[in-house]
Amino acid sequence: MARRSDGRGWNSKLVGAALGVTLLATGASVWTAQAGTADGSSPEATAPAGNHVRPTAVAIAHASDAGTRGINITIDDGPDPEWTPQVLDVLREYGVKATFCMVGPQAQAHPDLVKKVVAAGHRLCDHSVSHDTAMDKKSEAYQSQQILDAERLITKASGGVRPMYYRAPGGAFTPYSRKLAASRGMRPLGWNVDSKDFERPGTETIVATVERELPNGPTLLFHDAGGDRTQTVEALRRVLPRLKEQGYSFGFPVR
Ligand SMILES: [Zn+2]
């Protein structure tokens, strides 16, 4: 199925604007702790009666729980039998925990990979059933089916570990989808830096894009499915140690 990169469209600009980037005199950047506070103070969604899922905030999360020099690696569109294991290998090599935004039917098709992701200490994120980047123009019934069916498929594939986030395909969130996801304990998850790995511009370009756009904020977007991800794997192999050398640490998006 043809897929569009998540980074296109209006969302990434809004994300950067909303985050509040603090530029230091040196030209280096940090991300204000206020980003997390602002997100955390948003009203929580109401959980449907009769279940024990703990609702989370409806605001789109970008901040890192690893602090002002924290980075969140997020990996979208898998799991994929060829690329997910390679991404897992690189993450393990550098001791990095990441958040995997999975498409429901792929989780269903590869439960072994979902369980490996969880066993390695990474977190799960609901990335819908059909990866419809025009979801924000569809009915609430459709959005609900896309989100809840994927939640169910991912949770079943993982052996009962629930996705902790919801990332709309292409960033096509709506107030309704954010509220619904939050009511199911899945924090809406944005991104600040689109590595543009999906377009396969070359490993060098992916690395350069990440370094250039790092001041936008802590949540980085990569993909482990949707085509040949050799460049993604290589780019991670370069980016992760370099960020460590620069004093960054790796964490998860705030919930
Ligand atoms: Zn995606």
Short mmCIF file of C-alpha atoms and ligand atoms in Angstrom, two decimals:
data_model
loop_
_atom_site.label_atom_id
_atom_site.label_comp_id
_atom_site.label_asym_id
_atom_site.label_seq_id
_atom_site.Cartn_x
_atom_site.Cartn_y
_atom_site.Cartn_z
CA MET A 1 0.00 0.00 0.00
CA ALA A 2 1.34 3.40 -0.90
CA ARG A 3 2.23 5.47 2.10
CA ARG A 4 3.13 9.02 2.61
CA SER A 5 5.80 10.18 4.96
CA ASP A 6 4.42 11.28 8.29
CA GLY A 7 6.37 14.46 8.22
CA ARG A 8 4.59 16.21 5.40
CA GLY A 9 1.84 18.69 5.91
CA TRP A 10 0.95 21.15 8.55
CA ASN A 11 1.70 19.22 11.67
CA SER A 12 5.46 19.52 11.97
CA LYS A 13 5.33 23.30 11.76
CA LEU A 14 2.71 23.51 14.47
CA VAL A 15 4.75 21.17 16.57
CA GLY A 16 7.82 23.36 16.37
CA ALA A 17 5.84 26.46 17.15
CA ALA A 18 4.06 24.91 20.08
CA LEU A 19 7.12 23.49 21.73
CA GLY A 20 8.89 26.66 22.70
CA VAL A 21 12.51 26.24 21.66
CA THR A 22 15.10 28.10 23.66
CA LEU A 23 18.15 29.15 21.69
CA LEU A 24 21.28 29.70 23.70
CA ALA A 25 23.86 32.35 22.90
CA THR A 26 26.24 29.63 21.77
CA GLY A 27 23.87 28.56 19.07
CA ALA A 28 23.24 25.28 20.83
CA SER A 29 19.73 24.56 21.90
CA VAL A 30 17.83 23.02 24.74
CA TRP A 31 14.19 22.30 25.09
CA THR A 32 12.40 23.96 27.88
CA ALA A 33 10.94 21.81 30.58
CA GLN A 34 7.82 23.92 30.14
CA ALA A 35 6.90 21.89 27.09
CA GLY A 36 6.21 18.91 29.31
CA THR A 37 4.45 20.96 31.93
CA ALA A 38 2.20 22.58 29.37
CA ASP A 39 1.28 19.24 27.89
CA GLY A 40 0.83 17.62 31.27
CA SER A 41 -1.56 20.29 32.44
CA SER A 42 -4.07 19.62 29.70
CA PRO A 43 -7.39 18.18 30.73
CA GLU A 44 -7.61 14.43 30.73
CA ALA A 45 -10.13 12.61 28.64
CA THR A 46 -12.88 10.67 30.27
CA ALA A 47 -12.59 6.92 30.11
CA PRO A 48 -15.57 4.97 28.87
CA ALA A 49 -17.43 3.35 31.73
CA GLY A 50 -16.70 -0.24 32.61
CA ASN A 51 -13.01 -0.51 31.85
CA HIS A 52 -9.89 0.07 33.86
CA VAL A 53 -7.79 1.88 31.33
CA ARG A 54 -6.25 4.99 32.84
CA PRO A 55 -6.96 8.03 30.67
CA THR A 56 -4.10 10.29 29.68
CA ALA A 57 -3.81 13.87 28.47
CA VAL A 58 -5.37 14.83 25.13
CA ALA A 59 -2.69 17.31 24.09
CA ILE A 60 -0.16 16.10 21.53
CA ALA A 61 3.03 15.09 23.34
CA HIS A 62 6.48 16.13 22.14
CA ALA A 63 8.59 16.50 25.29
CA SER A 64 10.99 13.84 26.54
CA ASP A 65 10.95 12.23 29.95
CA ALA A 66 14.77 12.23 29.74
CA GLY A 67 14.94 15.96 30.48
CA THR A 68 16.23 18.99 28.63
CA ARG A 69 18.88 17.00 26.77
CA GLY A 70 16.56 14.07 26.22
CA ILE A 71 15.67 12.69 22.82
CA ASN A 72 12.79 10.41 21.85
CA ILE A 73 13.46 8.04 18.98
CA THR A 74 10.18 7.04 17.33
CA ILE A 75 9.93 4.33 14.67
CA ASP A 76 6.81 4.20 12.50
CA ASP A 77 4.81 1.97 10.18
CA GLY A 78 6.06 -1.48 11.24
CA PRO A 79 6.54 -4.03 12.40
CA ASP A 80 8.26 -5.44 9.34
CA PRO A 81 10.03 -8.83 9.29
CA GLU A 82 13.01 -7.49 7.35
CA TRP A 83 13.61 -4.07 8.89
CA THR A 84 12.31 -4.15 12.45
CA PRO A 85 14.93 -6.70 13.59
CA GLN A 86 17.69 -4.55 12.08
CA VAL A 87 16.42 -1.44 13.81
CA LEU A 88 16.18 -3.39 17.08
CA ASP A 89 19.81 -4.49 16.64
CA VAL A 90 21.04 -0.90 16.22
CA LEU A 91 19.02 0.33 19.19
CA ARG A 92 20.41 -2.48 21.35
CA GLU A 93 23.95 -1.77 20.18
CA TYR A 94 23.70 1.78 21.52
CA GLY A 95 21.46 1.03 24.49
CA VAL A 96 18.64 3.20 23.17
CA LYS A 97 14.97 2.69 24.01
CA ALA A 98 12.49 3.84 21.40
CA THR A 99 8.78 4.11 20.72
CA PHE A 100 7.36 1.94 17.93
CA CYS A 101 4.22 3.26 16.23
CA MET A 102 2.68 0.15 14.73
CA VAL A 103 0.04 -0.39 12.09
CA GLY A 104 -2.59 -2.81 13.47
CA PRO A 105 -2.65 -5.50 10.76
CA GLN A 106 1.16 -5.63 10.65
CA ALA A 107 1.25 -6.19 14.40
CA GLN A 108 -1.31 -8.93 13.92
CA ALA A 109 0.79 -10.51 11.15
CA HIS A 110 4.04 -10.38 13.17
CA PRO A 111 3.24 -10.90 16.85
CA ASP A 112 6.74 -12.28 17.40
CA LEU A 113 8.20 -8.91 16.43
CA VAL A 114 5.78 -7.00 18.64
CA LYS A 115 6.79 -9.17 21.59
CA LYS A 116 10.49 -8.64 20.78
CA VAL A 117 9.99 -4.88 20.76
CA VAL A 118 8.31 -5.03 24.17
CA ALA A 119 10.86 -7.48 25.60
CA ALA A 120 13.68 -5.11 24.61
CA GLY A 121 12.12 -2.36 26.74
CA HIS A 122 10.66 -0.24 23.96
CA ARG A 123 7.17 1.23 24.04
CA LEU A 124 4.22 0.64 21.75
CA CYS A 125 2.19 3.25 19.92
CA ASP A 126 -1.06 2.82 17.96
CA HIS A 127 -0.59 3.99 14.35
CA SER A 128 -4.10 3.02 13.17
CA VAL A 129 -5.32 0.18 10.97
CA SER A 130 -5.04 1.52 7.42
CA HIS A 131 -2.52 4.36 7.74
CA ASP A 132 -5.00 6.74 6.18
CA THR A 133 -3.30 10.16 6.15
CA ALA A 134 -6.65 11.78 5.38
CA MET A 135 -8.20 10.41 8.56
CA ASP A 136 -8.88 13.91 9.80
CA LYS A 137 -11.42 14.32 6.98
CA LYS A 138 -13.29 11.11 7.76
CA SER A 139 -16.23 10.40 10.05
CA GLU A 140 -15.84 9.90 13.76
CA ALA A 141 -17.06 6.32 13.34
CA TYR A 142 -14.23 5.68 10.88
CA GLN A 143 -11.64 7.31 13.13
CA SER A 144 -12.88 5.29 16.07
CA GLN A 145 -12.67 2.01 14.15
CA GLN A 146 -9.16 2.85 12.93
CA ILE A 147 -7.86 3.66 16.39
CA LEU A 148 -9.64 1.07 18.50
CA ASP A 149 -9.16 -1.86 16.12
CA ALA A 150 -5.44 -1.13 15.90
CA GLU A 151 -5.26 -0.83 19.69
CA ARG A 152 -6.88 -4.24 19.99
CA LEU A 153 -4.65 -5.87 17.35
CA ILE A 154 -1.45 -4.46 18.85
CA THR A 155 -2.43 -5.41 22.41
CA LYS A 156 -3.28 -8.94 21.33
CA ALA A 157 -0.04 -9.31 19.35
CA SER A 158 2.05 -8.09 22.29
CA GLY A 159 0.47 -10.56 24.67
CA GLY A 160 -1.44 -7.91 26.57
CA VAL A 161 0.93 -4.96 26.63
CA ARG A 162 -1.08 -1.93 25.57
CA PRO A 163 0.09 0.86 23.28
CA MET A 164 0.89 3.92 25.39
CA TYR A 165 0.57 6.46 22.58
CA TYR A 166 -1.48 7.17 19.50
CA ARG A 167 0.14 8.75 16.49
CA ALA A 168 -2.21 9.71 13.67
CA PRO A 169 -0.95 8.70 10.21
CA GLY A 170 0.62 11.76 8.62
CA GLY A 171 -0.18 13.70 11.79
CA ALA A 172 -3.87 13.78 10.79
CA PHE A 173 -5.17 14.20 14.32
CA THR A 174 -8.58 15.59 15.13
CA PRO A 175 -9.89 16.82 18.48
CA TYR A 176 -12.09 13.72 18.44
CA SER A 177 -9.26 11.26 17.74
CA ARG A 178 -7.05 12.81 20.40
CA LYS A 179 -9.79 12.59 22.97
CA LEU A 180 -10.66 9.02 22.05
CA ALA A 181 -7.02 7.88 22.18
CA ALA A 182 -6.49 9.65 25.50
CA SER A 183 -9.57 7.99 26.95
CA ARG A 184 -7.94 4.66 26.10
CA GLY A 185 -4.71 5.64 27.85
CA MET A 186 -2.89 6.44 24.62
CA ARG A 187 -1.24 9.84 24.66
CA PRO A 188 -1.44 11.57 21.26
CA LEU A 189 2.13 11.66 19.97
CA GLY A 190 3.62 14.20 17.61
CA TRP A 191 7.15 14.71 16.34
CA ASN A 192 9.58 17.60 16.03
CA VAL A 193 12.16 16.27 13.61
CA ASP A 194 11.19 14.35 10.50
CA SER A 195 14.35 12.56 9.36
CA LYS A 196 12.68 12.21 5.93
CA ASP A 197 14.12 8.70 5.82
CA PHE A 198 10.92 7.58 4.13
CA GLU A 199 11.97 9.34 0.94
CA ARG A 200 15.34 7.52 0.85
CA PRO A 201 17.42 10.63 0.16
CA GLY A 202 20.67 8.86 1.12
CA THR A 203 22.12 8.09 4.53
CA GLU A 204 24.22 11.28 4.59
CA THR A 205 21.17 13.43 3.91
CA ILE A 206 19.12 11.72 6.62
CA VAL A 207 21.89 12.30 9.16
CA ALA A 208 22.28 15.92 8.05
CA THR A 209 18.52 16.53 8.27
CA VAL A 210 18.40 15.23 11.83
CA GLU A 211 21.36 17.37 12.92
CA ARG A 212 19.99 20.48 11.22
CA GLU A 213 16.48 20.12 12.62
CA LEU A 214 17.40 18.96 16.11
CA PRO A 215 16.73 22.46 17.53
CA ASN A 216 13.05 21.93 16.63
CA GLY A 217 12.61 19.60 19.59
CA PRO A 218 13.27 16.19 21.08
CA THR A 219 11.01 13.77 19.19
CA LEU A 220 12.62 12.23 16.10
CA LEU A 221 10.73 10.34 13.40
CA PHE A 222 12.09 7.31 11.52
CA HIS A 223 10.42 4.36 9.76
CA ASP A 224 10.97 0.59 9.87
CA ALA A 225 8.59 -0.38 7.06
CA GLY A 226 7.05 0.84 3.83
CA GLY A 227 10.00 0.01 1.57
CA ASP A 228 13.74 -0.52 1.66
CA ARG A 229 14.91 0.92 4.99
CA THR A 230 18.65 0.28 4.56
CA GLN A 231 19.30 4.01 4.75
CA THR A 232 17.28 4.31 7.96
CA VAL A 233 19.28 1.56 9.65
CA GLU A 234 22.57 3.13 8.53
CA ALA A 235 21.46 6.60 9.55
CA LEU A 236 20.53 5.39 13.04
CA ARG A 237 23.92 3.71 13.30
CA ARG A 238 25.52 7.10 12.69
CA VAL A 239 23.09 9.38 14.51
CA LEU A 240 22.79 7.52 17.82
CA PRO A 241 26.48 7.51 18.82
CA ARG A 242 26.89 11.07 17.59
CA LEU A 243 24.02 12.33 19.73
CA LYS A 244 25.45 10.48 22.72
CA GLU A 245 28.81 12.18 22.17
CA GLN A 246 26.99 15.50 22.14
CA GLY A 247 25.59 14.80 25.59
CA TYR A 248 22.05 13.82 24.68
CA SER A 249 20.28 10.99 26.42
CA PHE A 250 17.38 8.91 25.14
CA GLY A 251 13.98 8.56 26.67
CA PHE A 252 10.28 8.32 25.96
CA PRO A 253 7.70 10.96 25.10
CA VAL A 254 6.03 12.34 28.21
CA ARG A 255 2.68 10.90 29.10
ZN ZN B 1 3.27 6.44 9.43
#
